[in-house]
């Protein structure tokens, strides 16, 4: 496995490239142009700027997360072709600077959803938390109104400046079913994957987080069956997944090690993190260690190891520990500890295998 680390860019991340290169075994950054709105073509000068910054520290820029998909593509609107063309141009430019994997997602309106970004754990650290009942009881349009009246009451993705857009988007999605979303995803892939193939870039869709429908919006990259269906939409090595153990692991029915074993040759990029799931459907992000959460991270790493995995891996969200001030989930300390845990498992497996003890 090739270890990489997410970096949000100069001035946009509390963790410096200099610190990142000091984490054992990290070869590159996972990056994006976060200030370019979804749907716009990425400017070459800005891409080259990131490359130059990473070069100084000997870090590669082989993995991009994410080139976001414009909502019109997910909605299947006639304007989608324009945004798909932009997407293709971005793929071509990224190939020119050596990018190998592009992560993206196909979740309507929201990316990951949590109800608390700083839930206090027993040890005094804080972590991202999802309260199932709270989310299920939300009527999105009522919530939009509530936030407008009381800007203090908010959740990630529901920023007051996004409210008008949110109202329009909820209306636009009102009649979009899961099957429609599958159709729109297929259309997107049929256009994008041939370009990715020619340019040697593996497209890697991120599972939905959480892996079920929320706020009445359809979500489809949620389970083993649906991943299988996704990979068959366009059966190419360049149409792959970002296997995120935490996103899929929020549903205890998803057996993550088994999913890895089934789709190993279509996983160019892995996100590894743990999550503790409660009986009522709530979940909290824990340390990466197996015994701290509900996902068997040892079995996850073992599955990759036994499949001869050579793709990219990054630790995923960490807790906020040692008073670190950082982006929610993206501090240095807990993610670096996570990396050492992953290496610990990987190196032990490798050693035992070499010595014929596995
Ligand atoms: C959360 C991440 C996601 C991920 C996107 C991929 O921290 O795992 O935001 O980057 O869903 O497009």
Short mmCIF file of C-alpha atoms and ligand atoms in Angstrom, two decimals:
data_model
loop_
_atom_site.label_atom_id
_atom_site.label_comp_id
_atom_site.label_asym_id
_atom_site.label_seq_id
_atom_site.Cartn_x
_atom_site.Cartn_y
_atom_site.Cartn_z
CA UNK A 1 0.00 0.00 0.00
CA UNK A 2 1.13 3.54 -0.72
CA UNK A 3 0.45 5.88 2.18
CA UNK A 4 -0.88 9.36 1.49
CA UNK A 5 -2.32 12.15 3.64
CA UNK A 6 -5.10 14.61 2.95
CA UNK A 7 -4.02 18.24 2.71
CA UNK A 8 -6.45 21.10 2.16
CA UNK A 9 -3.91 23.54 0.77
CA UNK A 10 -1.78 26.48 1.80
CA UNK A 11 -3.67 28.73 4.20
CA UNK A 12 -6.54 26.25 4.35
CA UNK A 13 -5.05 23.56 6.59
CA UNK A 14 -3.57 23.62 10.09
CA UNK A 15 -1.15 20.86 9.11
CA UNK A 16 1.95 21.85 7.14
CA UNK A 17 3.57 19.87 4.35
CA UNK A 18 6.70 19.81 6.45
CA UNK A 19 4.84 17.97 9.21
CA UNK A 20 3.19 15.63 6.73
CA UNK A 21 6.49 14.46 5.32
CA UNK A 22 7.66 13.56 8.82
CA UNK A 23 4.92 10.98 9.29
CA UNK A 24 6.54 7.59 8.63
CA UNK A 25 5.93 6.19 5.19
CA UNK A 26 3.86 9.04 3.75
CA UNK A 27 4.64 9.50 0.06
CA UNK A 28 2.14 12.04 -1.09
CA UNK A 29 -0.73 14.39 -0.44
CA UNK A 30 -4.39 13.93 -1.25
CA UNK A 31 -5.42 17.34 -2.53
CA UNK A 32 -7.95 19.43 -4.41
CA UNK A 33 -8.53 22.99 -5.52
CA UNK A 34 -11.08 23.68 -2.82
CA UNK A 35 -11.88 27.18 -4.00
CA UNK A 36 -13.01 26.11 -7.47
CA UNK A 37 -16.79 25.58 -7.48
CA UNK A 38 -18.13 22.18 -8.59
CA UNK A 39 -18.56 22.09 -12.34
CA UNK A 40 -15.80 24.51 -13.27
CA UNK A 41 -12.70 23.48 -15.18
CA UNK A 42 -9.59 23.57 -12.99
CA UNK A 43 -7.03 26.15 -14.10
CA UNK A 44 -3.60 24.74 -14.95
CA UNK A 45 -1.71 27.50 -13.09
CA UNK A 46 -3.45 26.57 -9.85
CA UNK A 47 -2.77 22.88 -10.37
CA UNK A 48 0.89 23.60 -10.99
CA UNK A 49 1.06 25.75 -7.88
CA UNK A 50 0.10 22.76 -5.71
CA UNK A 51 2.60 20.57 -7.53
CA UNK A 52 5.35 23.08 -6.87
CA UNK A 53 4.48 23.29 -3.18
CA UNK A 54 4.45 19.50 -2.78
CA UNK A 55 7.69 19.07 -4.75
CA UNK A 56 9.58 21.15 -2.21
CA UNK A 57 8.86 18.47 0.39
CA UNK A 58 9.30 15.48 -1.88
CA UNK A 59 5.60 14.61 -1.71
CA UNK A 60 3.72 13.38 -4.75
CA UNK A 61 0.30 14.70 -5.83
CA UNK A 62 -0.94 11.44 -7.35
CA UNK A 63 -4.33 11.41 -5.62
CA UNK A 64 -6.98 14.10 -5.95
CA UNK A 65 -9.96 14.24 -3.59
CA UNK A 66 -12.29 15.44 -4.92
CA UNK A 67 -13.18 16.76 -8.33
CA UNK A 68 -16.75 17.45 -7.32
CA UNK A 69 -19.66 16.62 -9.59
CA UNK A 70 -22.07 19.45 -10.39
CA UNK A 71 -25.62 18.93 -9.13
CA UNK A 72 -26.99 19.28 -12.68
CA UNK A 73 -25.16 16.07 -13.58
CA UNK A 74 -26.68 14.24 -10.61
CA UNK A 75 -30.09 15.69 -11.47
CA UNK A 76 -29.71 14.72 -15.13
CA UNK A 77 -30.51 18.22 -16.41
CA UNK A 78 -29.77 19.20 -20.03
CA UNK A 79 -27.01 21.53 -18.79
CA UNK A 80 -25.10 18.47 -17.56
CA UNK A 81 -23.20 18.10 -20.84
CA UNK A 82 -21.51 21.43 -20.32
CA UNK A 83 -20.33 20.41 -16.85
CA UNK A 84 -19.25 16.98 -18.08
CA UNK A 85 -17.07 18.63 -20.73
CA UNK A 86 -15.41 20.71 -18.01
CA UNK A 87 -14.89 17.56 -15.98
CA UNK A 88 -13.15 15.87 -18.90
CA UNK A 89 -10.83 18.84 -19.41
CA UNK A 90 -9.93 18.72 -15.73
CA UNK A 91 -9.11 14.99 -15.99
CA UNK A 92 -6.80 15.72 -18.93
CA UNK A 93 -4.99 18.48 -17.08
CA UNK A 94 -4.56 16.40 -13.96
CA UNK A 95 -3.07 13.60 -16.04
CA UNK A 96 -0.47 16.04 -17.35
CA UNK A 97 0.91 16.60 -13.84
CA UNK A 98 1.00 12.89 -13.02
CA UNK A 99 -2.27 12.39 -11.13
CA UNK A 100 -3.23 8.70 -11.00
CA UNK A 101 -6.50 8.64 -9.03
CA UNK A 102 -9.46 11.00 -8.82
CA UNK A 103 -11.88 10.53 -5.94
CA UNK A 104 -15.39 11.96 -6.24
CA UNK A 105 -18.85 11.23 -4.91
CA UNK A 106 -22.39 11.17 -6.24
CA UNK A 107 -24.32 12.20 -3.13
CA UNK A 108 -27.12 14.67 -3.81
CA UNK A 109 -26.75 18.06 -2.09
CA UNK A 110 -24.68 16.95 0.90
CA UNK A 111 -21.38 15.20 1.29
CA UNK A 112 -20.88 13.55 4.69
CA UNK A 113 -23.43 14.42 7.34
CA UNK A 114 -22.94 14.59 11.11
CA UNK A 115 -24.94 16.19 13.88
CA UNK A 116 -22.03 17.16 16.13
CA UNK A 117 -18.46 17.90 15.08
CA UNK A 118 -17.04 17.97 18.60
CA UNK A 119 -18.76 15.28 20.64
CA UNK A 120 -16.77 14.65 23.80
CA UNK A 121 -15.48 11.10 24.23
CA UNK A 122 -14.77 9.46 27.59
CA UNK A 123 -11.07 10.32 27.41
CA UNK A 124 -11.76 14.03 26.88
CA UNK A 125 -10.97 14.07 23.16
CA UNK A 126 -13.68 15.12 20.71
CA UNK A 127 -14.88 13.52 17.49
CA UNK A 128 -17.48 13.66 14.73
CA UNK A 129 -20.83 12.23 15.82
CA UNK A 130 -24.04 11.26 14.02
CA UNK A 131 -27.35 11.10 15.86
CA UNK A 132 -29.70 9.00 13.80
CA UNK A 133 -33.02 10.07 15.25
CA UNK A 134 -32.17 13.73 14.97
CA UNK A 135 -31.43 13.39 11.27
CA UNK A 136 -34.44 11.18 10.58
CA UNK A 137 -36.80 13.62 12.26
CA UNK A 138 -35.67 16.57 10.21
CA UNK A 139 -37.99 17.94 7.62
CA UNK A 140 -35.40 19.64 5.43
CA UNK A 141 -37.53 22.55 4.32
CA UNK A 142 -38.55 23.27 7.90
CA UNK A 143 -34.94 23.12 8.93
CA UNK A 144 -33.94 25.58 6.23
CA UNK A 145 -36.51 27.97 7.64
CA UNK A 146 -35.39 27.35 11.21
CA UNK A 147 -31.76 28.12 10.37
CA UNK A 148 -32.80 31.24 8.50
CA UNK A 149 -34.59 32.41 11.65
CA UNK A 150 -31.82 31.33 13.98
CA UNK A 151 -28.42 31.16 12.25
CA UNK A 152 -26.82 29.66 15.38
CA UNK A 153 -28.69 26.41 14.88
CA UNK A 154 -26.77 24.80 12.10
CA UNK A 155 -25.09 21.63 10.91
CA UNK A 156 -22.21 21.04 8.51
CA UNK A 157 -23.40 21.67 4.97
CA UNK A 158 -26.25 23.89 6.22
CA UNK A 159 -24.29 27.12 6.37
CA UNK A 160 -26.60 30.18 6.36
CA UNK A 161 -25.09 31.42 3.07
CA UNK A 162 -26.18 28.16 1.43
CA UNK A 163 -29.80 28.30 2.48
CA UNK A 164 -31.30 29.70 -0.68
CA UNK A 165 -29.41 27.20 -2.81
CA UNK A 166 -30.55 24.43 -0.44
CA UNK A 167 -34.21 25.29 -0.81
CA UNK A 168 -33.89 25.22 -4.59
CA UNK A 169 -31.96 21.96 -4.53
CA UNK A 170 -34.47 20.19 -2.31
CA UNK A 171 -37.17 21.23 -4.74
CA UNK A 172 -35.14 20.07 -7.73
CA UNK A 173 -34.59 16.64 -6.17
CA UNK A 174 -38.20 16.16 -5.11
CA UNK A 175 -39.02 13.79 -7.97
CA UNK A 176 -35.60 12.21 -8.43
CA UNK A 177 -35.72 8.55 -7.46
CA UNK A 178 -32.85 6.18 -6.74
CA UNK A 179 -33.31 4.70 -10.20
CA UNK A 180 -33.03 8.16 -11.74
CA UNK A 181 -29.82 8.71 -9.85
CA UNK A 182 -28.45 5.38 -11.16
CA UNK A 183 -29.32 6.48 -14.70
CA UNK A 184 -27.64 9.84 -14.25
CA UNK A 185 -24.56 8.22 -12.78
CA UNK A 186 -24.38 5.82 -15.72
CA UNK A 187 -24.58 8.70 -18.18
CA UNK A 188 -21.78 10.50 -16.33
CA UNK A 189 -19.55 7.40 -16.29
CA UNK A 190 -20.12 6.56 -19.93
CA UNK A 191 -18.82 10.00 -20.79
CA UNK A 192 -16.00 10.27 -18.28
CA UNK A 193 -14.44 6.81 -18.12
CA UNK A 194 -13.17 6.70 -21.73
CA UNK A 195 -11.34 9.98 -21.06
CA UNK A 196 -9.94 8.63 -17.80
CA UNK A 197 -8.76 5.49 -19.63
CA UNK A 198 -6.90 7.40 -22.31
CA UNK A 199 -5.29 9.56 -19.66
CA UNK A 200 -4.33 6.72 -17.30
CA UNK A 201 -6.39 8.05 -14.41
CA UNK A 202 -8.47 5.79 -12.20
CA UNK A 203 -11.80 7.29 -11.18
CA UNK A 204 -12.76 6.23 -7.66
CA UNK A 205 -16.23 6.94 -6.34
CA UNK A 206 -16.57 7.51 -2.60
CA UNK A 207 -19.40 5.66 -0.81
CA UNK A 208 -22.23 7.69 0.64
CA UNK A 209 -21.72 8.78 4.22
CA UNK A 210 -23.85 7.75 6.02
CA UNK A 211 -24.73 4.92 3.64
CA UNK A 212 -28.49 5.49 3.59
CA UNK A 213 -30.95 8.05 2.34
CA UNK A 214 -31.25 11.23 4.39
CA UNK A 215 -33.62 14.20 4.20
CA UNK A 216 -35.59 12.37 1.54
CA UNK A 217 -32.65 12.54 -0.89
CA UNK A 218 -31.67 9.38 -2.75
CA UNK A 219 -28.31 7.76 -1.96
CA UNK A 220 -27.05 4.73 -3.86
CA UNK A 221 -23.39 3.93 -3.11
CA UNK A 222 -24.30 2.30 0.15
CA UNK A 223 -23.72 -1.46 0.17
CA UNK A 224 -21.91 -4.41 -1.35
CA UNK A 225 -24.75 -5.11 -3.82
CA UNK A 226 -24.87 -1.50 -4.92
CA UNK A 227 -21.10 -1.32 -5.36
CA UNK A 228 -21.34 -4.39 -7.56
CA UNK A 229 -24.06 -2.73 -9.60
CA UNK A 230 -21.98 0.45 -9.81
CA UNK A 231 -18.89 -1.35 -11.11
CA UNK A 232 -20.98 -3.07 -13.77
CA UNK A 233 -22.39 0.22 -15.06
CA UNK A 234 -19.10 0.64 -16.89
CA UNK A 235 -16.92 -2.40 -16.57
CA UNK A 236 -13.47 -0.87 -16.76
CA UNK A 237 -10.39 -0.88 -14.52
CA UNK A 238 -10.67 2.89 -14.65
CA UNK A 239 -14.09 2.85 -13.05
CA UNK A 240 -13.33 2.07 -9.42
CA UNK A 241 -14.12 2.92 -5.82
CA UNK A 242 -12.60 4.76 -2.92
CA UNK A 243 -13.25 2.08 -0.36
CA UNK A 244 -14.04 4.00 2.81
CA UNK A 245 -14.23 1.67 5.81
CA UNK A 246 -15.83 4.32 8.00
CA UNK A 247 -18.60 5.32 5.60
CA UNK A 248 -19.63 1.77 4.77
CA UNK A 249 -18.95 0.63 8.33
CA UNK A 250 -21.64 2.94 9.72
CA UNK A 251 -24.09 0.27 8.61
CA UNK A 252 -23.27 -2.92 10.54
CA UNK A 253 -24.72 -4.97 7.68
CA UNK A 254 -21.75 -3.96 5.54
CA UNK A 255 -18.96 -6.43 6.15
CA UNK A 256 -16.05 -4.24 5.09
CA UNK A 257 -13.30 -6.92 4.88
CA UNK A 258 -15.58 -9.03 2.67
CA UNK A 259 -16.35 -6.05 0.45
CA UNK A 260 -12.61 -5.41 0.05
CA UNK A 261 -11.96 -9.02 -0.90
CA UNK A 262 -14.70 -9.00 -3.52
CA UNK A 263 -13.71 -5.75 -5.22
CA UNK A 264 -9.95 -5.54 -4.52
CA UNK A 265 -8.94 -5.12 -8.16
CA UNK A 266 -11.26 -2.14 -8.51
CA UNK A 267 -10.05 -0.23 -5.42
CA UNK A 268 -7.34 2.25 -6.40
CA UNK A 269 -7.77 4.24 -3.19
CA UNK A 270 -8.64 3.24 0.38
CA UNK A 271 -9.81 5.38 3.28
CA UNK A 272 -9.23 3.55 6.53
CA UNK A 273 -10.84 4.63 9.78
CA UNK A 274 -12.95 3.20 12.54
CA UNK A 275 -16.41 4.11 13.73
CA UNK A 276 -18.37 2.97 16.76
CA UNK A 277 -21.96 2.17 15.89
CA UNK A 278 -24.69 2.08 18.56
CA UNK A 279 -27.87 0.02 18.52
CA UNK A 280 -30.06 3.05 17.89
CA UNK A 281 -28.12 3.84 14.70
CA UNK A 282 -25.98 6.63 16.16
CA UNK A 283 -22.28 6.46 15.46
CA UNK A 284 -19.11 8.20 16.56
CA UNK A 285 -15.69 8.26 14.98
CA UNK A 286 -13.07 6.69 17.22
CA UNK A 287 -9.33 6.09 17.05
CA UNK A 288 -8.32 3.77 14.22
CA UNK A 289 -7.75 0.90 16.66
CA UNK A 290 -9.96 -2.16 16.19
CA UNK A 291 -11.01 -2.44 19.85
CA UNK A 292 -12.15 1.19 19.98
CA UNK A 293 -14.83 0.90 17.30
CA UNK A 294 -17.14 -1.45 15.43
CA UNK A 295 -15.06 -1.97 12.28
CA UNK A 296 -12.42 -4.67 12.49
CA UNK A 297 -9.51 -2.59 11.19
CA UNK A 298 -7.12 -5.51 11.62
CA UNK A 299 -9.27 -7.59 9.23
CA UNK A 300 -9.58 -4.62 6.88
CA UNK A 301 -5.80 -4.26 6.57
CA UNK A 302 -5.38 -8.04 6.37
CA UNK A 303 -7.87 -8.18 3.51
CA UNK A 304 -5.86 -5.56 1.60
CA UNK A 305 -2.63 -7.35 2.41
CA UNK A 306 -3.88 -10.73 1.27
CA UNK A 307 -5.25 -9.25 -1.94
CA UNK A 308 -1.78 -7.88 -2.74
CA UNK A 309 -3.07 -4.32 -2.56
CA UNK A 310 -0.73 -1.76 -4.17
CA UNK A 311 -3.13 1.19 -4.26
CA UNK A 312 -3.17 4.39 -2.24
CA UNK A 313 -4.30 4.50 1.37
CA UNK A 314 -5.01 7.36 3.67
CA UNK A 315 -6.00 7.42 7.30
CA UNK A 316 -9.37 9.07 7.49
CA UNK A 317 -10.96 11.34 10.05
CA UNK A 318 -9.26 11.42 13.40
CA UNK A 319 -10.40 12.60 16.80
CA UNK A 320 -9.29 15.99 18.05
CA UNK A 321 -6.70 15.28 20.70
CA UNK A 322 -4.04 17.10 22.74
CA UNK A 323 -5.94 20.39 22.32
CA UNK A 324 -5.23 20.52 18.62
CA UNK A 325 -7.04 23.27 16.71
CA UNK A 326 -7.82 21.94 13.26
CA UNK A 327 -10.47 21.28 10.64
CA UNK A 328 -13.05 18.87 12.08
CA UNK A 329 -11.69 15.35 11.65
CA UNK A 330 -8.51 16.52 9.97
CA UNK A 331 -5.96 17.17 12.69
CA UNK A 332 -2.40 15.93 12.53
CA UNK A 333 -2.10 13.91 15.71
CA UNK A 334 -4.82 11.31 15.59
CA UNK A 335 -4.42 10.70 11.87
CA UNK A 336 -0.66 10.24 12.33
CA UNK A 337 -1.37 7.76 15.12
CA UNK A 338 -3.79 6.05 12.76
CA UNK A 339 -1.05 5.68 10.16
CA UNK A 340 1.27 4.06 12.67
CA UNK A 341 -1.47 1.60 13.59
CA UNK A 342 -2.00 0.72 9.93
CA UNK A 343 1.73 0.27 9.38
CA UNK A 344 1.94 -1.81 12.54
CA UNK A 345 -0.59 -4.26 11.19
CA UNK A 346 0.82 -4.21 7.65
CA UNK A 347 4.45 -4.68 8.70
CA UNK A 348 3.55 -7.52 11.06
CA UNK A 349 1.66 -9.32 8.32
CA UNK A 350 4.52 -8.83 5.90
CA UNK A 351 7.11 -10.05 8.37
CA UNK A 352 5.12 -13.09 9.36
CA UNK A 353 4.45 -13.93 5.77
CA UNK A 354 8.17 -13.67 4.87
CA UNK A 355 9.04 -15.88 7.77
CA UNK A 356 6.41 -18.41 6.71
CA UNK A 357 4.39 -17.84 9.87
CA UNK A 358 1.20 -16.58 8.25
C1 LIG B 1 -14.86 13.33 4.39
C2 LIG B 1 -14.47 12.72 3.13
C3 LIG B 1 -15.46 13.07 2.06
C4 LIG B 1 -14.91 12.73 0.71
C5 LIG B 1 -15.84 12.96 -0.42
C6 LIG B 1 -15.28 12.37 -1.69
O1 LIG B 1 -14.05 13.76 5.11
O2 LIG B 1 -14.26 11.38 3.22
O3 LIG B 1 -15.71 14.44 2.11
O4 LIG B 1 -13.80 13.50 0.47
O5 LIG B 1 -17.08 12.42 -0.20
O6 LIG B 1 -15.83 13.00 -2.77
#
